[in-house]
PDB file of C-alpha atoms and ligand atoms in Angstrom:
ATOM      1  CA  MET A   1      24.099   4.314   0.663  1.00  0.00           C
ATOM      2  CA  TYR A   2      20.670   2.863   1.550  1.00  0.00           C
ATOM      3  CA  ASP A   3      21.508  -0.717   2.609  1.00  0.00           C
ATOM      4  CA  PHE A   4      17.912  -1.887   4.521  1.00  0.00           C
ATOM      5  CA  LYS A   5      17.384  -5.784   3.833  1.00  0.00           C
ATOM      6  CA  ILE A   6      15.349  -6.805   6.542  1.00  0.00           C
ATOM      7  CA  ALA A   7      15.115 -10.928   6.742  1.00  0.00           C
ATOM      8  CA  ALA A   8      12.669 -11.266  10.227  1.00  0.00           C
ATOM      9  CA  ALA A   9      12.079 -14.520  11.139  1.00  0.00           C
ATOM     10  CA  ASP A  10       8.740 -14.324  11.722  1.00  0.00           C
ATOM     11  CA  LYS A  11       5.473 -11.569  10.714  1.00  0.00           C
ATOM     12  CA  ALA A  12       5.518  -9.259  13.592  1.00  0.00           C
ATOM     13  CA  THR A  13       9.192  -9.078  13.420  1.00  0.00           C
ATOM     14  CA  MET A  14       9.102  -7.891   9.973  1.00  0.00           C
ATOM     15  CA  TYR A  15       7.273  -5.619   9.900  1.00  0.00           C
ATOM     16  CA  ARG A  16       8.264  -3.953  13.205  1.00  0.00           C
ATOM     17  CA  ASP A  17      12.025  -4.253  10.670  1.00  0.00           C
ATOM     18  CA  LEU A  18       9.855  -2.646   8.096  1.00  0.00           C
ATOM     19  CA  LEU A  19       8.207   0.543  10.176  1.00  0.00           C
ATOM     20  CA  SER A  20      12.181   1.185  11.708  1.00  0.00           C
ATOM     21  CA  ALA A  21      13.078   0.654   8.040  1.00  0.00           C
ATOM     22  CA  LEU A  22      10.659   3.341   6.838  1.00  0.00           C
ATOM     23  CA  GLU A  23      10.879   5.419   9.677  1.00  0.00           C
ATOM     24  CA  GLY A  24      15.115   5.978   9.063  1.00  0.00           C
ATOM     25  CA  LEU A  25      14.094   6.759   5.289  1.00  0.00           C
ATOM     26  CA  THR A  26      11.366   9.235   5.766  1.00  0.00           C
ATOM     27  CA  ALA A  27      13.117  10.767   8.465  1.00  0.00           C
ATOM     28  CA  GLY A  28      13.450  14.728   7.888  1.00  0.00           C
ATOM     29  CA  GLU A  29      12.428  14.650   4.319  1.00  0.00           C
ATOM     30  CA  PRO A  30       9.236  16.485   3.676  1.00  0.00           C
ATOM     31  CA  ASP A  31       8.927  15.584   0.071  1.00  0.00           C
ATOM     32  CA  PRO A  32       5.391  13.163   0.136  1.00  0.00           C
ATOM     33  CA  ILE A  33       6.423  12.008  -3.292  1.00  0.00           C
ATOM     34  CA  ALA A  34      10.241  11.108  -2.234  1.00  0.00           C
ATOM     35  CA  ASN A  35       8.501   9.237   1.435  1.00  0.00           C
ATOM     36  CA  MET A  36       6.361   6.932  -1.310  1.00  0.00           C
ATOM     37  CA  ALA A  37       8.396   6.164  -4.147  1.00  0.00           C
ATOM     38  CA  ASN A  38      11.238   4.724  -0.904  1.00  0.00           C
ATOM     39  CA  ALA A  39       8.024   3.218   0.958  1.00  0.00           C
ATOM     40  CA  ALA A  40       6.885   1.488  -2.228  1.00  0.00           C
ATOM     41  CA  ALA A  41      10.638   0.200  -2.712  1.00  0.00           C
ATOM     42  CA  LEU A  42      11.163  -1.193   1.113  1.00  0.00           C
ATOM     43  CA  ILE A  43       7.740  -2.871   0.676  1.00  0.00           C
ATOM     44  CA  TRP A  44       8.415  -4.557  -2.546  1.00  0.00           C
ATOM     45  CA  GLU A  45      11.926  -5.792  -1.460  1.00  0.00           C
ATOM     46  CA  THR A  46      10.299  -6.284   1.743  1.00  0.00           C
ATOM     47  CA  LEU A  47       7.007  -8.523   1.569  1.00  0.00           C
ATOM     48  CA  PRO A  48       7.304 -11.829  -0.107  1.00  0.00           C
ATOM     49  CA  ASP A  49       4.187 -12.328  -3.125  1.00  0.00           C
ATOM     50  CA  LEU A  50       3.499  -9.131  -3.666  1.00  0.00           C
ATOM     51  CA  ASN A  51       3.256  -8.529  -7.978  1.00  0.00           C
ATOM     52  CA  TRP A  52       2.342  -4.965  -7.063  1.00  0.00           C
ATOM     53  CA  ALA A  53       3.043  -2.494  -4.200  1.00  0.00           C
ATOM     54  CA  GLY A  54       2.263   0.876  -4.478  1.00  0.00           C
ATOM     55  CA  PHE A  55       0.183   4.446  -3.733  1.00  0.00           C
ATOM     56  CA  TYR A  56      -2.230   6.161  -5.155  1.00  0.00           C
ATOM     57  CA  ARG A  57      -3.179   9.761  -4.223  1.00  0.00           C
ATOM     58  CA  ASN A  58      -6.512  11.492  -3.807  1.00  0.00           C
ATOM     59  CA  VAL A  59      -6.392  14.365  -6.250  1.00  0.00           C
ATOM     60  CA  GLU A  60      -8.924  16.850  -5.711  1.00  0.00           C
ATOM     61  CA  GLY A  61     -11.695  13.680  -4.286  1.00  0.00           C
ATOM     62  CA  GLU A  62     -10.545  10.925  -7.682  1.00  0.00           C
ATOM     63  CA  LEU A  63      -7.052   8.411  -6.630  1.00  0.00           C
ATOM     64  CA  VAL A  64      -4.767   9.370  -9.113  1.00  0.00           C
ATOM     65  CA  LEU A  65      -1.694   6.648  -9.438  1.00  0.00           C
ATOM     66  CA  GLY A  66       1.565   7.434  -7.324  1.00  0.00           C
ATOM     67  CA  PRO A  67       4.858   5.939  -6.837  1.00  0.00           C
ATOM     68  CA  PHE A  68       4.348   2.305  -7.026  1.00  0.00           C
ATOM     69  CA  GLN A  69       6.384  -0.905  -7.900  1.00  0.00           C
ATOM     70  CA  GLY A  70       5.361  -3.630 -10.438  1.00  0.00           C
ATOM     71  CA  ARG A  71       3.628  -3.293 -13.662  1.00  0.00           C
ATOM     72  CA  PRO A  72       1.891  -0.153 -14.993  1.00  0.00           C
ATOM     73  CA  ALA A  73      -1.683   0.446 -13.514  1.00  0.00           C
ATOM     74  CA  CYS A  74      -4.413   2.189 -14.362  1.00  0.00           C
ATOM     75  CA  ILE A  75      -4.066   5.954 -13.566  1.00  0.00           C
ATOM     76  CA  ARG A  76      -8.182   7.305 -12.094  1.00  0.00           C
ATOM     77  CA  ILE A  77     -10.214   5.366  -9.730  1.00  0.00           C
ATOM     78  CA  PRO A  78     -13.322   7.255  -8.917  1.00  0.00           C
ATOM     79  CA  PHE A  79     -13.757   6.992  -4.723  1.00  0.00           C
ATOM     80  CA  GLY A  80     -16.165   3.937  -4.429  1.00  0.00           C
ATOM     81  CA  LYS A  81     -14.934   2.455  -7.609  1.00  0.00           C
ATOM     82  CA  GLY A  82     -13.093  -1.460  -6.959  1.00  0.00           C
ATOM     83  CA  VAL A  83     -10.902  -2.001  -3.895  1.00  0.00           C
ATOM     84  CA  CYS A  84      -9.170   1.218  -3.838  1.00  0.00           C
ATOM     85  CA  GLY A  85     -11.967   3.494  -4.273  1.00  0.00           C
ATOM     86  CA  ALA A  86     -13.696   1.133  -1.303  1.00  0.00           C
ATOM     87  CA  ALA A  87     -11.389   2.271   0.813  1.00  0.00           C
ATOM     88  CA  ALA A  88     -10.974   5.770  -0.200  1.00  0.00           C
ATOM     89  CA  GLU A  89     -15.039   6.476  -0.067  1.00  0.00           C
ATOM     90  CA  THR A  90     -15.357   4.294   3.148  1.00  0.00           C
ATOM     91  CA  LEU A  91     -11.842   5.491   4.800  1.00  0.00           C
ATOM     92  CA  GLN A  92     -11.944   1.502   5.976  1.00  0.00           C
ATOM     93  CA  VAL A  93      -9.076  -0.842   4.996  1.00  0.00           C
ATOM     94  CA  GLN A  94     -10.174  -3.675   2.183  1.00  0.00           C
ATOM     95  CA  ARG A  95      -8.722  -6.934   2.844  1.00  0.00           C
ATOM     96  CA  VAL A  96      -9.979  -9.094  -0.192  1.00  0.00           C
ATOM     97  CA  GLU A  97      -9.227 -13.040  -0.222  1.00  0.00           C
ATOM     98  CA  ASP A  98     -10.513 -13.007  -4.124  1.00  0.00           C
ATOM     99  CA  VAL A  99     -10.265 -10.230  -6.082  1.00  0.00           C
ATOM    100  CA  HIS A 100     -12.554 -11.900  -8.500  1.00  0.00           C
ATOM    101  CA  ALA A 101     -15.627 -12.327  -5.887  1.00  0.00           C
ATOM    102  CA  PHE A 102     -14.839  -8.091  -5.159  1.00  0.00           C
ATOM    103  CA  PRO A 103     -17.292  -6.183  -7.026  1.00  0.00           C
ATOM    104  CA  GLY A 104     -16.379  -3.670  -9.216  1.00  0.00           C
ATOM    105  CA  HIS A 105     -12.781  -4.791  -9.356  1.00  0.00           C
ATOM    106  CA  ILE A 106     -10.602  -3.322 -11.465  1.00  0.00           C
ATOM    107  CA  ALA A 107      -8.144  -5.615 -13.304  1.00  0.00           C
ATOM    108  CA  CYS A 108      -4.761  -3.875 -13.496  1.00  0.00           C
ATOM    109  CA  ASP A 109      -3.013  -6.950 -13.479  1.00  0.00           C
ATOM    110  CA  ALA A 110      -4.346  -9.733 -14.779  1.00  0.00           C
ATOM    111  CA  ALA A 111      -1.839 -12.048 -12.176  1.00  0.00           C
ATOM    112  CA  SER A 112      -3.769 -11.037  -8.851  1.00  0.00           C
ATOM    113  CA  ALA A 113      -5.649 -12.382  -7.446  1.00  0.00           C
ATOM    114  CA  SER A 114      -5.416 -10.628  -3.452  1.00  0.00           C
ATOM    115  CA  GLU A 115      -5.435  -7.444  -2.115  1.00  0.00           C
ATOM    116  CA  LEU A 116      -4.914  -5.339   0.434  1.00  0.00           C
ATOM    117  CA  VAL A 117      -5.498  -1.497   0.450  1.00  0.00           C
ATOM    118  CA  VAL A 118      -4.980   0.864   3.214  1.00  0.00           C
ATOM    119  CA  PRO A 119      -6.371   4.335   3.589  1.00  0.00           C
ATOM    120  CA  ILE A 120      -3.540   6.927   4.600  1.00  0.00           C
ATOM    121  CA  ALA A 121      -5.524   9.688   6.189  1.00  0.00           C
ATOM    122  CA  ARG A 122      -5.054  12.739   8.390  1.00  0.00           C
ATOM    123  CA  ASP A 123      -7.654  14.623  10.728  1.00  0.00           C
ATOM    124  CA  GLY A 124     -10.013  12.409   8.911  1.00  0.00           C
ATOM    125  CA  GLN A 125      -9.121  13.267   5.412  1.00  0.00           C
ATOM    126  CA  LEU A 126      -7.814  10.967   2.606  1.00  0.00           C
ATOM    127  CA  ILE A 127      -4.232  12.024   1.452  1.00  0.00           C
ATOM    128  CA  ALA A 128      -3.548   8.585  -0.457  1.00  0.00           C
ATOM    129  CA  VAL A 129      -4.158   4.542  -0.163  1.00  0.00           C
ATOM    130  CA  LEU A 130      -1.557   1.621   0.002  1.00  0.00           C
ATOM    131  CA  ASP A 131      -2.239  -0.842  -2.509  1.00  0.00           C
ATOM    132  CA  LEU A 132      -0.572  -4.043  -2.750  1.00  0.00           C
ATOM    133  CA  ASP A 133      -1.864  -7.210  -4.578  1.00  0.00           C
ATOM    134  CA  SER A 134      -0.515 -10.765  -4.925  1.00  0.00           C
ATOM    135  CA  PRO A 135      -0.763 -13.669  -7.320  1.00  0.00           C
ATOM    136  CA  THR A 136      -2.060 -15.775  -4.236  1.00  0.00           C
ATOM    137  CA  PRO A 137      -5.520 -16.395  -2.737  1.00  0.00           C
ATOM    138  CA  GLY A 138      -5.897 -14.573   0.622  1.00  0.00           C
ATOM    139  CA  ARG A 139      -1.947 -13.700   0.906  1.00  0.00           C
ATOM    140  CA  PHE A 140      -2.531 -11.116   2.960  1.00  0.00           C
ATOM    141  CA  THR A 141      -3.653 -12.428   6.703  1.00  0.00           C
ATOM    142  CA  GLU A 142      -4.814  -9.784   9.988  1.00  0.00           C
ATOM    143  CA  GLU A 143      -1.156  -9.675  11.077  1.00  0.00           C
ATOM    144  CA  ASP A 144      -0.363  -8.491   7.572  1.00  0.00           C
ATOM    145  CA  GLU A 145      -3.251  -5.779   7.897  1.00  0.00           C
ATOM    146  CA  ALA A 146      -2.028  -4.710  11.118  1.00  0.00           C
ATOM    147  CA  GLY A 147       1.394  -4.147   9.929  1.00  0.00           C
ATOM    148  CA  CYS A 148       0.248  -1.588   7.056  1.00  0.00           C
ATOM    149  CA  VAL A 149      -2.316  -0.178   9.332  1.00  0.00           C
ATOM    150  CA  ALA A 150       1.092   0.794  11.397  1.00  0.00           C
ATOM    151  CA  LEU A 151       2.838   1.868   7.737  1.00  0.00           C
ATOM    152  CA  SER A 152       0.312   3.666   6.996  1.00  0.00           C
ATOM    153  CA  GLU A 153      -0.044   5.889  10.774  1.00  0.00           C
ATOM    154  CA  LEU A 154       3.110   6.201   9.949  1.00  0.00           C
ATOM    155  CA  LEU A 155       2.895   7.441   6.671  1.00  0.00           C
ATOM    156  CA  ALA A 156       0.062  10.003   7.578  1.00  0.00           C
ATOM    157  CA  ARG A 157       2.455  12.154   9.364  1.00  0.00           C
ATOM    158  CA  VAL A 158       5.417  12.095   6.605  1.00  0.00           C
ATOM    159  CA  LEU A 159       3.351  12.665   3.312  1.00  0.00           C
TER     160      LEU A 159
HETATM  161  N1  SME B   1      -7.228  -3.660  -7.970  1.00  0.00           N
HETATM  162  C1  SME B   1      -7.282  -2.340  -7.576  1.00  0.00           C
HETATM  163  C2  SME B   1      -6.916  -1.894  -8.870  1.00  0.00           C
HETATM  164  C3  SME B   1      -5.526  -0.756  -8.482  1.00  0.00           C
HETATM  165  S1  SME B   1      -4.138  -1.729  -9.451  1.00  0.00           S
HETATM  166  O1  SME B   1      -4.456  -3.455  -8.374  1.00  0.00           O
HETATM  167  C4  SME B   1      -2.706  -1.382  -9.105  1.00  0.00           C
HETATM  168  C5  SME B   1      -8.789  -1.484  -7.304  1.00  0.00           C
HETATM  169  O2  SME B   1      -9.860  -2.558  -7.904  1.00  0.00           O
HETATM  170  O3  SME B   1      -8.844  -0.959  -6.598  1.00  0.00           O
END
């Protein structure tokens, strides 16, 4: 049994514990879908105030839904479209305080108010994006961004 319940007092500690739990979960496992599935579950269990956590994979230049937690979501997103597509096209983190103000935002779940999308790339090539949605406007801080970038750097090695 895996018991990775993380209950840290502050965000920095929480992200450090999350990173080491993810390192443990993915160590020695070469299957990218399995690693994305466990990463989505671990993030969902650990981060408060999310309504969606998961991955879109780069499949021949199009984002295709990967393992996630939350409500069923749109399956295919072209590069450049919505928040995920912007992250995929630019390879830049998209931290959006109010998704309704983001041009082209794709509303998979009407409850989503803010979003953090982190590209996962190796040698400059996009592998996937990590997408987190929250029902709370401005939910994601710079600390969340730094923590999720650290997770995506680990994931770039195991996806
Ligand atoms: N809102 C995203 C689409 C994916 S869902 O949030 C799961 C976007 O605009 O790219």
